[in-house]
Short mmCIF file of C-alpha atoms in Angstrom, two decimals:
data_model
loop_
_atom_site.label_atom_id
_atom_site.label_comp_id
_atom_site.label_asym_id
_atom_site.label_seq_id
_atom_site.Cartn_x
_atom_site.Cartn_y
_atom_site.Cartn_z
CA MET A 1 7.54 35.71 22.86
CA THR A 2 5.17 32.81 23.45
CA ALA A 3 6.37 29.26 24.11
CA MET A 4 5.21 28.29 20.62
CA ASP A 5 7.14 31.15 19.00
CA ARG A 6 10.21 30.33 21.07
CA ASN A 7 10.11 26.64 20.16
CA MET A 8 9.55 27.43 16.49
CA ASP A 9 12.61 29.68 16.48
CA PHE A 10 14.77 27.00 18.11
CA MET A 11 13.47 24.29 15.76
CA VAL A 12 14.11 26.32 12.61
CA ARG A 13 17.65 27.05 13.77
CA MET A 14 18.31 23.36 14.40
CA LEU A 15 16.80 22.41 11.04
CA ASN A 16 19.31 24.81 9.49
CA GLY A 17 22.16 22.89 11.11
CA GLU A 18 22.67 24.73 14.41
CA LYS A 19 23.34 22.76 17.61
CA LEU A 20 21.87 24.23 20.81
CA THR A 21 22.77 23.56 24.46
CA THR A 22 20.67 23.74 27.58
CA GLU A 23 22.76 26.66 28.84
CA GLN A 24 22.33 28.52 25.56
CA ILE A 25 18.56 27.99 25.58
CA GLU A 26 18.31 29.17 29.20
CA GLU A 27 20.32 32.28 28.44
CA GLU A 28 18.43 33.24 25.27
CA SER A 29 14.93 32.50 26.56
CA GLY A 30 15.41 33.58 30.16
CA ARG A 31 13.81 30.32 31.27
CA SER A 32 14.91 27.60 33.67
CA ALA A 33 16.71 24.40 32.75
CA LYS A 34 13.47 22.53 33.43
CA THR A 35 11.59 24.73 30.96
CA ALA A 36 14.38 24.33 28.40
CA SER A 37 14.13 20.54 28.70
CA ARG A 38 10.35 20.72 28.31
CA ASP A 39 10.73 22.90 25.20
CA MET A 40 13.20 20.46 23.63
CA ALA A 41 10.89 17.53 24.40
CA ALA A 42 8.06 19.35 22.60
CA ILE A 43 10.30 20.02 19.61
CA GLY A 44 11.37 16.38 19.59
CA SER A 45 7.73 15.29 19.33
CA ILE A 46 7.15 17.61 16.38
CA VAL A 47 10.32 16.50 14.56
CA HIS A 48 9.35 12.85 15.05
CA ASP A 49 6.47 13.43 12.61
CA LEU A 50 8.59 15.26 10.01
CA PRO A 51 9.62 12.97 7.10
CA GLY A 52 13.38 12.47 6.90
CA CYS A 53 14.20 14.34 10.14
CA VAL A 54 15.68 12.97 13.38
CA PHE A 55 15.97 14.81 16.71
CA TYR A 56 19.11 14.13 18.79
CA GLN A 57 20.23 15.08 22.28
CA LYS A 58 23.50 14.36 24.08
CA ILE A 59 24.69 14.99 27.64
CA ILE A 60 27.75 17.25 27.57
CA GLY A 61 27.93 18.34 31.20
CA LYS A 62 26.47 17.92 34.66
CA ALA A 63 23.33 19.90 33.85
CA ASN A 64 23.93 20.61 30.21
CA LYS A 65 22.72 18.85 27.08
CA GLN A 66 23.24 19.46 23.40
CA PHE A 67 20.33 19.28 20.96
CA TRP A 68 20.29 19.11 17.16
CA ILE A 69 18.26 17.89 14.20
CA THR A 70 19.57 15.94 11.24
CA LYS A 71 17.80 15.86 7.89
CA GLU A 72 18.21 12.64 5.98
CA ALA A 73 18.85 13.37 2.31
CA LEU A 74 16.99 10.16 1.47
CA PRO A 75 14.41 8.47 3.74
CA PHE A 76 14.74 4.73 4.40
CA ASP A 77 11.62 3.71 2.49
CA GLU A 78 12.50 5.79 -0.58
CA ALA A 79 16.06 4.42 -0.64
CA LEU A 80 14.80 0.84 -0.44
CA ALA A 81 12.17 1.41 -3.14
CA LEU A 82 14.71 3.02 -5.50
CA LEU A 83 17.17 0.16 -5.02
CA LYS A 84 14.52 -2.49 -5.65
CA ILE A 85 13.44 -0.68 -8.82
CA LEU A 86 17.05 -0.27 -9.95
CA ILE A 87 17.80 -3.96 -9.44
CA GLY A 88 14.50 -5.03 -11.00
CA THR A 89 15.08 -3.13 -14.25
CA ARG A 90 18.40 -4.99 -14.88
CA SER A 91 19.32 -2.08 -17.14
CA LEU A 92 22.82 -1.33 -15.80
CA ASN A 93 25.75 -3.73 -15.75
CA LYS A 94 26.61 -5.07 -12.30
CA GLU A 95 29.49 -2.66 -11.67
CA GLU A 96 27.31 0.37 -12.46
CA MET A 97 24.41 -1.00 -10.40
CA LEU A 98 26.68 -1.50 -7.38
CA ARG A 99 28.10 1.99 -7.78
CA VAL A 100 24.63 3.55 -7.84
CA LYS A 101 23.55 1.39 -4.89
CA ASP A 102 26.50 2.49 -2.77
CA HIS A 103 25.93 6.12 -3.71
CA LEU A 104 22.26 5.96 -2.68
CA LEU A 105 23.12 4.30 0.61
CA SER A 106 25.75 6.94 1.36
CA PHE A 107 22.87 9.36 2.00
CA LEU A 108 21.66 7.23 4.91
CA PRO A 109 23.05 6.94 8.44
CA ASP A 110 24.92 3.70 9.24
CA LYS A 111 22.08 2.28 11.36
CA LYS A 112 19.71 2.44 8.36
CA ARG A 113 22.25 1.52 5.70
CA GLU A 114 22.88 -1.96 7.08
CA PRO A 115 19.21 -3.10 7.12
CA ILE A 116 18.81 -2.08 3.48
CA ASN A 117 21.97 -3.94 2.52
CA LYS A 118 20.48 -7.06 4.10
CA LEU A 119 17.13 -6.57 2.37
CA VAL A 120 18.71 -6.39 -1.09
CA ALA A 121 21.57 -8.85 -0.52
CA SER A 122 20.03 -11.85 -2.28
CA THR A 123 18.89 -9.93 -5.35
CA VAL A 124 22.23 -8.14 -5.62
CA ALA A 125 24.08 -11.48 -5.44
CA SER A 126 21.99 -13.00 -8.26
CA TYR A 127 21.75 -9.80 -10.32
CA THR A 128 21.76 -10.57 -14.05
CA PRO A 129 21.95 -7.42 -16.19
CA VAL A 130 20.61 -7.04 -19.70
CA PHE A 131 24.07 -5.75 -20.66
CA SER A 132 26.95 -7.51 -18.94
CA LYS A 133 29.76 -5.29 -20.23
CA GLN A 134 28.45 -2.10 -21.79
CA GLU A 135 28.42 0.97 -19.54
CA LEU A 136 25.29 3.08 -19.92
CA LEU A 137 25.84 5.84 -17.35
CA PRO A 138 28.45 7.68 -19.50
CA LYS A 139 26.08 7.49 -22.48
CA ILE A 140 23.22 8.84 -20.39
CA ALA A 141 25.39 11.80 -19.37
CA GLU A 142 26.55 12.31 -22.98
CA PHE A 143 23.05 12.39 -24.46
CA ALA A 144 21.74 14.55 -21.62
CA THR A 145 24.29 17.14 -22.74
CA TYR A 146 23.16 16.90 -26.38
CA ILE A 147 19.54 17.38 -25.30
CA GLN A 148 20.27 20.33 -23.02
CA ASN A 149 22.45 22.06 -25.64
CA ARG A 150 20.15 21.17 -28.57
CA THR A 151 23.04 19.55 -30.40
CA PRO A 152 22.35 17.71 -33.71
CA ILE A 153 24.41 14.53 -34.13
CA THR A 154 25.42 11.95 -36.68
CA PHE A 155 25.91 8.39 -35.51
CA VAL A 156 26.11 4.72 -36.36
CA TYR A 157 23.13 2.70 -35.17
CA SER A 158 22.59 -1.05 -34.83
CA SER A 159 19.02 -1.63 -35.97
CA THR A 160 16.84 -4.73 -35.96
CA THR A 161 14.47 -3.29 -38.57
CA GLN A 162 16.94 -1.87 -41.10
CA ASN A 163 19.18 -4.87 -41.72
CA GLY A 164 21.96 -4.22 -39.26
CA VAL A 165 24.30 -1.29 -38.79
CA HIS A 166 23.66 1.98 -40.63
CA LYS A 167 24.60 5.66 -40.43
CA ASP A 168 21.98 8.14 -39.29
CA ASN A 169 21.50 11.66 -37.95
CA GLY A 170 19.05 13.73 -35.94
CA LEU A 171 18.44 16.06 -33.02
CA PRO A 172 18.18 14.43 -29.54
CA VAL A 173 15.25 16.02 -27.73
CA GLY A 174 14.53 13.61 -24.86
CA LEU A 175 15.65 10.58 -22.88
CA THR A 176 13.33 7.98 -21.37
CA PHE A 177 13.26 4.44 -20.01
CA SER A 178 10.97 1.47 -20.57
CA ASP A 179 11.22 -2.32 -20.31
CA PHE A 180 14.96 -2.81 -19.62
CA TYR A 181 16.14 -0.11 -22.03
CA PHE A 182 16.91 3.60 -22.16
CA TYR A 183 15.64 5.38 -25.27
CA VAL A 184 16.72 8.59 -26.97
CA VAL A 185 13.88 10.66 -28.41
CA LEU A 186 15.30 11.85 -31.73
CA TYR A 187 13.84 14.35 -34.19
CA LYS A 188 14.82 13.64 -37.81
CA PRO A 189 14.44 16.73 -40.04
CA ALA A 190 14.51 14.70 -43.28
CA GLN A 191 11.39 12.77 -42.26
CA GLY A 192 9.88 15.61 -40.23
CA ARG A 193 9.15 13.11 -37.44
CA THR A 194 10.32 12.08 -33.99
CA PHE A 195 11.55 8.53 -33.35
CA PHE A 196 12.71 6.47 -30.37
CA TYR A 197 16.22 4.98 -30.58
CA ARG A 198 17.71 2.51 -28.11
CA LEU A 199 20.56 4.24 -26.25
CA ASP A 200 22.74 1.12 -26.13
CA ARG A 201 22.75 0.83 -29.94
CA PHE A 202 24.47 4.16 -30.64
CA SER A 203 28.12 4.30 -31.65
CA GLU A 204 30.52 6.72 -33.36
CA VAL A 205 28.45 9.72 -32.27
CA LYS A 206 29.63 13.07 -33.68
CA LEU A 207 28.31 16.62 -33.55
CA ASP A 208 26.65 17.85 -36.74
CA THR A 209 26.53 21.65 -36.92
CA SER A 210 25.01 21.58 -40.41
CA LYS A 211 21.62 20.41 -39.12
CA PRO A 212 18.78 22.41 -37.51
CA THR A 213 18.94 22.80 -33.73
CA THR A 214 15.20 23.22 -33.13
CA VAL A 215 12.08 21.17 -33.71
CA PRO A 216 9.19 22.92 -35.51
CA ARG A 217 6.33 23.55 -33.11
CA SER A 218 3.96 21.49 -35.27
CA LYS A 219 6.31 18.49 -35.06
CA LYS A 220 6.88 18.46 -31.32
CA ILE A 221 5.52 15.42 -29.49
CA ASP A 222 4.43 14.87 -25.93
CA GLU A 223 7.21 12.57 -24.73
CA GLY A 224 5.16 11.42 -21.76
CA GLU A 225 2.25 10.43 -23.97
CA SER A 226 4.50 8.64 -26.45
CA VAL A 227 5.99 6.52 -23.67
CA ASN A 228 2.48 5.18 -23.05
CA LYS A 229 2.07 3.91 -26.61
CA THR A 230 3.51 0.40 -26.10
CA TYR A 231 7.14 -0.64 -26.35
CA LEU A 232 8.15 2.79 -27.77
CA LEU A 233 8.12 1.29 -31.27
CA ASN A 234 6.54 4.03 -33.37
CA ASP A 235 7.01 2.48 -36.80
CA GLY A 236 3.69 2.05 -38.57
CA GLY A 237 2.16 5.14 -37.03
CA GLU A 238 -0.37 5.62 -34.30
CA ILE A 239 -3.67 3.75 -34.36
CA THR A 240 -6.87 3.51 -32.35
CA TYR A 241 -7.30 -0.13 -31.38
CA GLU A 242 -10.07 -2.22 -29.85
CA PHE A 243 -9.80 -5.81 -28.69
CA LYS A 244 -11.47 -8.47 -26.56
CA TYR A 245 -9.37 -9.74 -23.67
CA TRP A 246 -9.85 -12.96 -21.69
CA ASN A 247 -6.97 -12.46 -19.26
CA TYR A 248 -6.96 -10.40 -16.05
CA PRO A 249 -8.03 -6.96 -17.39
CA GLN A 250 -5.58 -4.96 -15.29
CA THR A 251 -2.70 -6.74 -17.04
CA ALA A 252 -3.67 -5.04 -20.31
CA LEU A 253 -4.50 -1.71 -18.70
CA ASP A 254 -1.10 -1.61 -16.97
CA ARG A 255 0.73 -2.37 -20.20
CA LEU A 256 -1.36 0.08 -22.24
CA PRO A 257 -1.62 3.33 -20.23
CA GLY A 258 -4.58 5.43 -21.33
CA SER A 259 -6.60 2.42 -22.48
CA LYS A 260 -9.96 1.68 -20.91
CA ILE A 261 -12.56 -1.06 -20.63
CA THR A 262 -15.59 -0.18 -22.74
CA HIS A 263 -17.65 -3.34 -22.25
CA ARG A 264 -17.80 -6.51 -20.17
CA ASN A 265 -18.86 -9.42 -22.36
CA ASP A 266 -20.95 -12.52 -21.59
CA ASP A 267 -18.12 -14.85 -22.66
CA GLY A 268 -15.95 -13.69 -19.73
CA SER A 269 -13.90 -11.22 -21.75
CA VAL A 270 -13.72 -7.45 -21.62
CA THR A 271 -13.50 -5.06 -24.54
CA ILE A 272 -10.64 -2.59 -24.30
CA LYS A 273 -10.02 0.49 -26.42
CA GLY A 274 -7.06 2.87 -26.67
CA ASN A 275 -4.33 4.42 -28.81
CA GLY A 276 -0.89 3.05 -29.57
CA PHE A 277 1.85 2.55 -32.13
CA ALA A 278 1.04 -0.24 -34.58
CA GLN A 279 4.39 -2.06 -34.40
CA GLY A 280 4.42 -2.13 -30.61
CA MET A 281 0.81 -3.26 -30.50
CA VAL A 282 1.47 -6.20 -32.81
CA LEU A 283 4.31 -7.43 -30.57
CA TRP A 284 2.26 -7.07 -27.40
CA ILE A 285 -0.82 -8.75 -28.93
CA LEU A 286 1.27 -11.73 -30.04
CA SER A 287 2.63 -12.07 -26.49
CA GLN A 288 -0.94 -12.59 -25.22
CA GLY A 289 -1.62 -15.65 -27.39
CA SER A 290 -5.22 -16.90 -27.49
CA ARG A 291 -6.28 -14.61 -24.64
CA ILE A 292 -6.84 -11.70 -27.02
CA GLN A 293 -8.84 -10.97 -30.20
CA VAL A 294 -8.33 -7.74 -32.14
CA LEU A 295 -11.59 -6.12 -33.23
CA GLN A 296 -10.22 -3.06 -35.02
CA PRO A 297 -8.65 -1.51 -37.00
CA GLN A 298 -8.57 -3.94 -39.92
CA SER A 299 -4.93 -3.01 -40.63
CA LEU A 300 -3.94 -4.28 -37.16
CA ILE A 301 -5.99 -7.47 -37.62
CA ASP A 302 -4.21 -8.10 -40.92
CA GLU A 303 -0.76 -7.53 -39.41
CA VAL A 304 -1.47 -9.95 -36.56
CA LYS A 305 -2.78 -12.59 -39.00
CA THR A 306 0.32 -12.20 -41.15
CA GLU A 307 2.64 -12.63 -38.18
CA VAL A 308 0.68 -15.64 -36.86
CA ALA A 309 0.90 -17.27 -40.30
CA LYS A 310 4.66 -16.69 -40.39
CA MET A 311 4.97 -18.17 -36.92
CA ALA A 312 3.00 -21.26 -37.97
CA THR A 313 5.41 -21.96 -40.84
CA ARG A 314 8.25 -22.27 -38.32
CA TYR A 315 6.57 -25.38 -36.94
CA GLN A 316 5.68 -27.15 -40.18
#
């Protein structure tokens, strides 16, 4: 067995949780203590470059050391990034956020847990959730079960577009997140369409065995693509839009995934084209004020004009 083969065998064993001693290595390899130490040093150099792995050695006798490798379930940088994203979304109430934070940090060794706690301390202290009381994690687990088991449901929903609370039904087929909120992707057989419903607005959810448990192949949507269609508001249908934009172009491209710049204009604007849901597009366009001008379709231009006129009457 070559030195490389020998070291690979020892490293794989340690990666699988085994702890080796100098005496054990000498006995198994038939090499001297000096060679065993050199082998472990070589393995330590290799492990140093492996993401999430740490090589340890400890003196346990006069001429005997113990060697082992630990695999971090979550690397420092990934844990920090996840916590910053979690805090930045403000989607969970503070108790749930703290619970998730502590759970993530439990996968790190103490010496790495404390630096992360310090790095997020100020944002944790001033954390202001979108929902101060409602717990979302149980609802996420509940709807994940409906989706996995293809379970139709009836429910009461608090809507902003249908004059308050109303009863509804459908088949949950997906769960996604965007802009502070979790959304349930729901197929409604009566309309033969898929809609996005805010998770926090569901109540009195019950199983409904009288409804279909599958979505017709022709009605299935690409959930990933739909998430890119602006605010997940799919009322009004999907449109192909084009507009001139006088703000930093990447701002629009980030908000409208899949859109692209088709022309750079002499007046300092760019022309951007893409696909999106009409209702979501109207809301986003209004948020851009005078820095945007819709070019097409005419239906979108008319909707924006109507909303601007309504807004103007508020200030008369």
